[in-house]
CSV table of C-alpha atoms in Angstrom, one decimal:
chain,number,residue,atom,x,y,z
A,1,UNK,CA,126.2,-11.2,-56.6
A,2,UNK,CA,123.0,-11.6,-54.5
A,3,UNK,CA,122.2,-8.3,-52.7
A,4,UNK,CA,123.2,-8.1,-49.1
A,5,UNK,CA,120.5,-9.3,-46.3
A,6,UNK,CA,118.5,-6.4,-45.1
A,7,UNK,CA,119.3,-6.0,-41.4
A,8,UNK,CA,117.2,-5.1,-38.4
A,9,UNK,CA,117.4,-1.4,-38.0
A,10,UNK,CA,116.5,-2.0,-34.4
A,11,UNK,CA,118.7,-4.8,-33.0
A,12,UNK,CA,117.6,-6.9,-30.3
A,13,UNK,CA,120.8,-8.4,-29.1
A,14,UNK,CA,124.0,-7.2,-28.5
A,15,UNK,CA,125.5,-9.4,-31.6
A,16,UNK,CA,123.1,-8.2,-34.1
A,17,UNK,CA,123.7,-4.5,-32.7
A,18,UNK,CA,127.2,-5.2,-33.2
A,19,UNK,CA,126.8,-6.6,-37.0
A,20,UNK,CA,124.6,-3.4,-37.8
A,21,UNK,CA,127.3,-1.4,-36.8
A,22,UNK,CA,129.7,-2.9,-39.1
A,23,UNK,CA,128.1,-2.8,-42.2
A,24,UNK,CA,127.1,0.8,-41.6
A,25,UNK,CA,130.8,1.5,-41.1
A,26,UNK,CA,131.8,-0.5,-44.1
A,27,UNK,CA,129.4,1.1,-46.2
A,28,UNK,CA,130.3,4.9,-45.2
A,29,UNK,CA,133.9,3.5,-46.0
A,30,UNK,CA,132.7,2.6,-49.5
A,31,UNK,CA,134.0,-1.0,-48.9
A,32,UNK,CA,132.4,-3.9,-50.2
A,33,UNK,CA,132.6,-7.0,-47.9
A,34,UNK,CA,135.2,-8.7,-49.9
A,35,UNK,CA,136.8,-5.8,-49.6
A,36,UNK,CA,136.7,-5.5,-46.0
A,37,UNK,CA,137.7,-9.0,-45.6
A,38,UNK,CA,140.8,-8.6,-47.5
A,39,UNK,CA,141.9,-5.9,-45.8
A,40,UNK,CA,141.8,-7.5,-42.3
A,41,UNK,CA,142.9,-10.5,-43.4
A,42,UNK,CA,139.7,-12.7,-42.6
A,43,UNK,CA,137.4,-13.9,-45.0
A,44,UNK,CA,134.3,-13.1,-46.7
A,45,UNK,CA,132.1,-15.8,-45.4
A,46,UNK,CA,133.0,-14.1,-42.0
A,47,UNK,CA,132.3,-10.6,-42.4
A,48,UNK,CA,129.3,-11.6,-43.9
A,49,UNK,CA,127.9,-13.6,-41.0
A,50,UNK,CA,129.3,-11.0,-38.7
A,51,UNK,CA,127.4,-8.1,-39.8
A,52,UNK,CA,124.0,-10.8,-39.9
A,53,UNK,CA,124.2,-11.2,-36.5
A,54,UNK,CA,125.6,-14.9,-37.0
A,55,UNK,CA,128.5,-15.5,-36.0
A,56,UNK,CA,130.3,-14.2,-32.5
A,57,UNK,CA,133.8,-12.2,-33.8
A,58,UNK,CA,137.0,-12.3,-32.1
A,59,UNK,CA,138.5,-9.5,-30.3
A,60,UNK,CA,141.0,-9.1,-33.1
A,61,UNK,CA,138.2,-9.4,-36.2
A,62,UNK,CA,136.9,-6.1,-34.3
A,63,UNK,CA,139.9,-4.3,-33.6
A,64,UNK,CA,141.0,-4.6,-37.2
A,65,UNK,CA,137.5,-3.6,-38.5
A,66,UNK,CA,138.0,-0.8,-36.4
A,67,UNK,CA,141.2,0.1,-37.7
A,68,UNK,CA,140.6,-0.2,-41.5
A,69,UNK,CA,137.3,1.7,-41.2
A,70,UNK,CA,138.0,3.9,-38.5
A,71,UNK,CA,135.4,3.0,-35.8
A,72,UNK,CA,137.5,4.6,-33.3
A,73,UNK,CA,136.0,2.9,-29.9
A,74,UNK,CA,132.3,2.4,-30.9
A,75,UNK,CA,132.8,-1.2,-32.3
A,76,UNK,CA,135.0,-2.3,-29.7
A,77,UNK,CA,132.4,-0.8,-27.1
A,78,UNK,CA,129.5,-2.9,-28.7
A,79,UNK,CA,132.1,-5.7,-28.4
A,80,UNK,CA,132.4,-5.7,-25.0
A,81,UNK,CA,128.3,-5.9,-24.5
A,82,UNK,CA,128.3,-9.1,-26.3
A,83,UNK,CA,130.7,-10.5,-24.5
A,84,UNK,CA,128.9,-9.4,-20.8
A,85,UNK,CA,125.7,-11.1,-23.1
A,86,UNK,CA,127.5,-14.4,-23.2
A,87,UNK,CA,128.5,-14.6,-19.5
A,88,UNK,CA,126.8,-15.6,-16.9
A,89,UNK,CA,125.6,-12.3,-14.8
A,90,UNK,CA,128.4,-12.8,-11.6
A,91,UNK,CA,131.3,-13.7,-14.3
A,92,UNK,CA,130.7,-10.5,-16.4
A,93,UNK,CA,133.1,-8.1,-14.3
A,94,UNK,CA,136.0,-10.9,-14.8
A,95,UNK,CA,135.4,-10.8,-18.4
A,96,UNK,CA,136.1,-7.0,-18.8
A,97,UNK,CA,138.9,-7.5,-15.9
A,98,UNK,CA,140.1,-10.4,-17.9
A,99,UNK,CA,140.2,-8.1,-21.2
A,100,UNK,CA,142.7,-5.2,-20.1
A,101,UNK,CA,144.7,-7.1,-17.7
A,102,UNK,CA,148.4,-7.2,-18.2
A,103,UNK,CA,149.1,-10.5,-16.4
A,104,UNK,CA,146.8,-13.3,-14.8
A,105,UNK,CA,147.7,-15.6,-12.1
A,106,UNK,CA,145.3,-18.6,-12.1
A,107,UNK,CA,144.5,-21.6,-10.5
A,108,UNK,CA,142.3,-24.6,-11.4
A,109,UNK,CA,142.0,-27.6,-9.4
A,110,UNK,CA,139.4,-30.0,-11.6
A,111,UNK,CA,139.7,-28.7,-15.1
A,112,UNK,CA,141.8,-27.1,-17.8
A,113,UNK,CA,141.7,-23.1,-17.4
A,114,UNK,CA,139.3,-22.0,-19.8
A,115,UNK,CA,142.0,-19.4,-21.7
A,116,UNK,CA,143.6,-22.6,-22.6
A,117,UNK,CA,140.6,-24.9,-23.4
A,118,UNK,CA,139.7,-26.2,-26.9
A,119,UNK,CA,136.6,-25.6,-28.5
A,120,UNK,CA,135.4,-29.5,-27.8
A,121,UNK,CA,137.3,-29.8,-24.4
A,122,UNK,CA,134.6,-26.2,-23.4
A,123,UNK,CA,131.8,-27.6,-25.0
A,124,UNK,CA,132.2,-31.0,-23.0
A,125,UNK,CA,132.9,-29.2,-20.0
A,126,UNK,CA,130.0,-26.7,-20.4
A,127,UNK,CA,127.3,-29.4,-21.6
A,128,UNK,CA,127.9,-31.1,-18.1
A,129,UNK,CA,126.1,-28.7,-16.7
A,130,UNK,CA,122.2,-30.0,-15.5
A,131,UNK,CA,119.6,-28.4,-17.9
A,132,UNK,CA,121.6,-26.6,-20.2
A,133,UNK,CA,120.4,-26.7,-23.9
A,134,UNK,CA,122.8,-27.2,-26.8
A,135,UNK,CA,122.0,-23.4,-28.1
A,136,UNK,CA,123.2,-22.1,-24.7
A,137,UNK,CA,125.8,-24.4,-24.8
A,138,UNK,CA,127.4,-23.0,-28.2
A,139,UNK,CA,126.8,-19.6,-27.1
A,140,UNK,CA,129.0,-20.3,-24.1
A,141,UNK,CA,131.7,-21.8,-25.9
A,142,UNK,CA,131.7,-19.0,-28.6
A,143,UNK,CA,132.1,-16.6,-25.5
A,144,UNK,CA,135.1,-18.8,-24.2
A,145,UNK,CA,136.9,-19.1,-27.7
A,146,UNK,CA,136.8,-15.6,-28.0
A,147,UNK,CA,138.0,-14.7,-24.6
A,148,UNK,CA,141.3,-16.7,-25.6
A,149,UNK,CA,142.3,-13.7,-27.6
A,150,UNK,CA,144.1,-11.8,-24.7
A,151,UNK,CA,146.5,-14.4,-25.3
A,152,UNK,CA,147.5,-13.7,-29.1
A,153,UNK,CA,147.0,-9.8,-28.8
A,154,UNK,CA,149.7,-7.6,-30.0
A,155,UNK,CA,150.6,-7.0,-26.4
A,156,UNK,CA,149.5,-10.3,-25.0
A,157,UNK,CA,148.5,-11.2,-21.2
A,158,UNK,CA,151.0,-13.1,-19.4
A,159,UNK,CA,149.2,-16.0,-18.1
A,160,UNK,CA,151.0,-18.2,-15.3
A,161,UNK,CA,148.5,-21.0,-14.5
A,162,UNK,CA,148.8,-23.9,-12.0
A,163,UNK,CA,146.4,-26.6,-12.7
A,164,UNK,CA,146.2,-29.7,-10.1
A,165,UNK,CA,146.7,-33.0,-11.7
A,166,UNK,CA,143.3,-34.0,-11.4
A,167,UNK,CA,142.8,-31.7,-14.3
A,168,UNK,CA,145.0,-34.1,-16.6
A,169,UNK,CA,143.5,-37.1,-16.1
A,170,UNK,CA,139.9,-36.3,-15.7
A,171,UNK,CA,138.8,-37.2,-19.2
A,172,UNK,CA,136.3,-34.2,-19.8
A,173,UNK,CA,134.8,-35.6,-23.5
A,174,UNK,CA,136.5,-38.6,-23.7
A,175,UNK,CA,140.1,-40.0,-24.1
A,176,UNK,CA,140.4,-38.5,-27.4
A,177,UNK,CA,139.3,-35.1,-26.9
A,178,UNK,CA,141.5,-34.9,-23.6
A,179,UNK,CA,144.4,-36.1,-25.4
A,180,UNK,CA,143.9,-33.4,-28.2
A,181,UNK,CA,143.4,-31.0,-25.2
A,182,UNK,CA,146.8,-31.9,-23.8
A,183,UNK,CA,148.7,-31.8,-26.8
A,184,UNK,CA,146.5,-27.8,-27.4
A,185,UNK,CA,148.1,-27.1,-24.2
A,186,UNK,CA,151.7,-28.5,-24.9
A,187,UNK,CA,151.9,-26.2,-27.6
A,188,UNK,CA,150.4,-23.2,-25.6
A,189,UNK,CA,153.1,-23.6,-23.3
A,190,UNK,CA,155.6,-23.0,-25.7
A,191,UNK,CA,154.3,-19.2,-26.3
A,192,UNK,CA,156.7,-16.6,-24.3
A,193,UNK,CA,153.6,-15.0,-22.5
A,194,UNK,CA,152.3,-18.4,-21.0
A,195,UNK,CA,153.4,-20.6,-18.4
A,196,UNK,CA,152.0,-23.8,-16.9
A,197,UNK,CA,152.8,-25.4,-13.7
A,198,UNK,CA,151.4,-29.2,-12.5
A,199,UNK,CA,150.6,-29.7,-8.4
A,200,UNK,CA,151.2,-33.0,-8.3
A,201,UNK,CA,148.0,-35.5,-6.6
A,202,UNK,CA,150.8,-36.9,-3.9
A,203,UNK,CA,150.9,-33.5,-2.3
A,204,UNK,CA,147.4,-35.0,-0.8
A,205,UNK,CA,145.3,-31.8,0.5
A,206,UNK,CA,146.2,-28.0,-1.0
A,207,UNK,CA,144.9,-25.1,0.4
A,208,UNK,CA,143.8,-24.0,-3.3
A,209,UNK,CA,141.3,-27.7,-3.0
A,210,UNK,CA,137.8,-26.1,-2.6
A,211,UNK,CA,138.0,-24.4,-5.4
A,212,UNK,CA,139.8,-22.4,-8.6
A,213,UNK,CA,140.5,-18.5,-8.2
A,214,UNK,CA,142.6,-16.2,-10.7
A,215,UNK,CA,144.7,-12.7,-10.2
A,216,UNK,CA,144.4,-10.0,-12.6
A,217,UNK,CA,146.7,-7.0,-12.6
A,218,UNK,CA,145.4,-4.1,-14.6
A,219,UNK,CA,147.1,-1.1,-15.4
A,220,UNK,CA,146.4,1.8,-12.9
A,221,UNK,CA,143.8,-0.2,-10.7
A,222,UNK,CA,144.4,-2.4,-7.8
A,223,UNK,CA,144.7,-6.4,-8.4
A,224,UNK,CA,141.6,-8.1,-8.8
A,225,UNK,CA,140.6,-11.5,-7.7
A,226,UNK,CA,138.3,-14.0,-9.3
A,227,UNK,CA,137.2,-16.7,-6.5
A,228,UNK,CA,135.0,-19.7,-7.9
A,229,UNK,CA,132.4,-22.1,-5.9
A,230,UNK,CA,129.8,-24.6,-6.8
A,231,UNK,CA,127.4,-22.1,-9.0
A,232,UNK,CA,128.3,-18.9,-8.9
A,233,UNK,CA,132.1,-16.7,-8.3
A,234,UNK,CA,132.9,-13.6,-6.9
A,235,UNK,CA,135.0,-10.4,-8.8
A,236,UNK,CA,136.5,-8.6,-5.9
A,237,UNK,CA,139.6,-6.1,-5.5
A,238,UNK,CA,138.9,-5.8,-1.9
A,239,UNK,CA,142.6,-5.4,-0.7
A,240,UNK,CA,142.4,-8.3,2.5
A,241,UNK,CA,140.5,-10.9,-0.2
A,242,UNK,CA,142.9,-10.5,-2.9
A,243,UNK,CA,146.1,-10.4,-0.5
A,244,UNK,CA,145.1,-13.8,1.0
A,245,UNK,CA,144.3,-15.3,-2.8
A,246,UNK,CA,147.8,-14.3,-3.9
A,247,UNK,CA,149.2,-16.1,-0.7
A,248,UNK,CA,147.6,-18.9,-1.8
A,249,UNK,CA,148.6,-19.1,-5.6
A,250,UNK,CA,152.2,-18.6,-4.1
A,251,UNK,CA,151.7,-21.2,-1.8
A,252,UNK,CA,150.4,-24.0,-4.6
A,253,UNK,CA,153.0,-22.3,-6.9
A,254,UNK,CA,156.0,-23.1,-4.5
A,255,UNK,CA,154.9,-26.7,-4.1
A,256,UNK,CA,154.2,-27.5,-7.8
A,257,UNK,CA,156.3,-29.5,-10.2
A,258,UNK,CA,158.5,-27.0,-12.2
A,259,UNK,CA,157.7,-25.8,-15.3
A,260,UNK,CA,160.4,-28.4,-17.1
A,261,UNK,CA,158.8,-31.2,-15.1
A,262,UNK,CA,155.5,-30.2,-16.1
A,263,UNK,CA,155.7,-29.9,-19.5
A,264,UNK,CA,157.2,-33.5,-19.2
A,265,UNK,CA,154.4,-34.7,-17.0
A,266,UNK,CA,152.2,-33.4,-19.8
A,267,UNK,CA,154.1,-35.2,-22.5
A,268,UNK,CA,153.5,-38.5,-20.4
A,269,UNK,CA,149.7,-38.2,-19.6
A,270,UNK,CA,149.5,-37.3,-23.8
A,271,UNK,CA,151.1,-40.7,-24.4
A,272,UNK,CA,148.9,-42.4,-21.6
A,273,UNK,CA,145.3,-41.4,-23.3
A,274,UNK,CA,146.7,-42.0,-26.9
């Protein structure tokens, strides 16, 4: 078996720093990459790629490595830095809030919420940004997929998502990509921690027509709001802003189709795009 690739002792990126720390903890525990992979139920290639800094790991991967290697909080701290590196500066605070939230209420008027996107849909949406390179898009998609771990961890976040009908009829990435995205969405709402409601076009103007937003509840802290705009966003726990955002969300939810009706509508849209 070839010797492991020598790592840069002075990592230049958070991803390389995480990989170096992972290898150090693994070797200190006397485990090979194959042995670690077996104990955390991941493949040898995934462990190898993360150690080399060539792969963006999931939160679950890092948590399992921390558990097996007795790494306490060091790997998780490096993972948080890795998430932040992969997000725009104005979005980094929300990534951290999202990671520790127990519940999230979200509204999206144009696209499927990021936490419920497929990889190919996310790629198509991100590549729609003017001037973005494929490398930048790859990095952004990896970060978005990693964020979705909050839905599948041992104590998953409760997600209540209201989305406009426009998000279900806009063929981001083409008809086939949208069909697979809607099929994925249909599967997601089978999970007990995910609820999706559709706001129909027949409502006309709504209180959320100007942009998406989300509200996150974090234990021991005030509820935090994330407000989208055309090219940036705002993360705040300012009480007046959070209260107004919460009122807007409840107004949207009250006018939306019920969860059962929304499921039926998603099924109809899948047939339309088939």
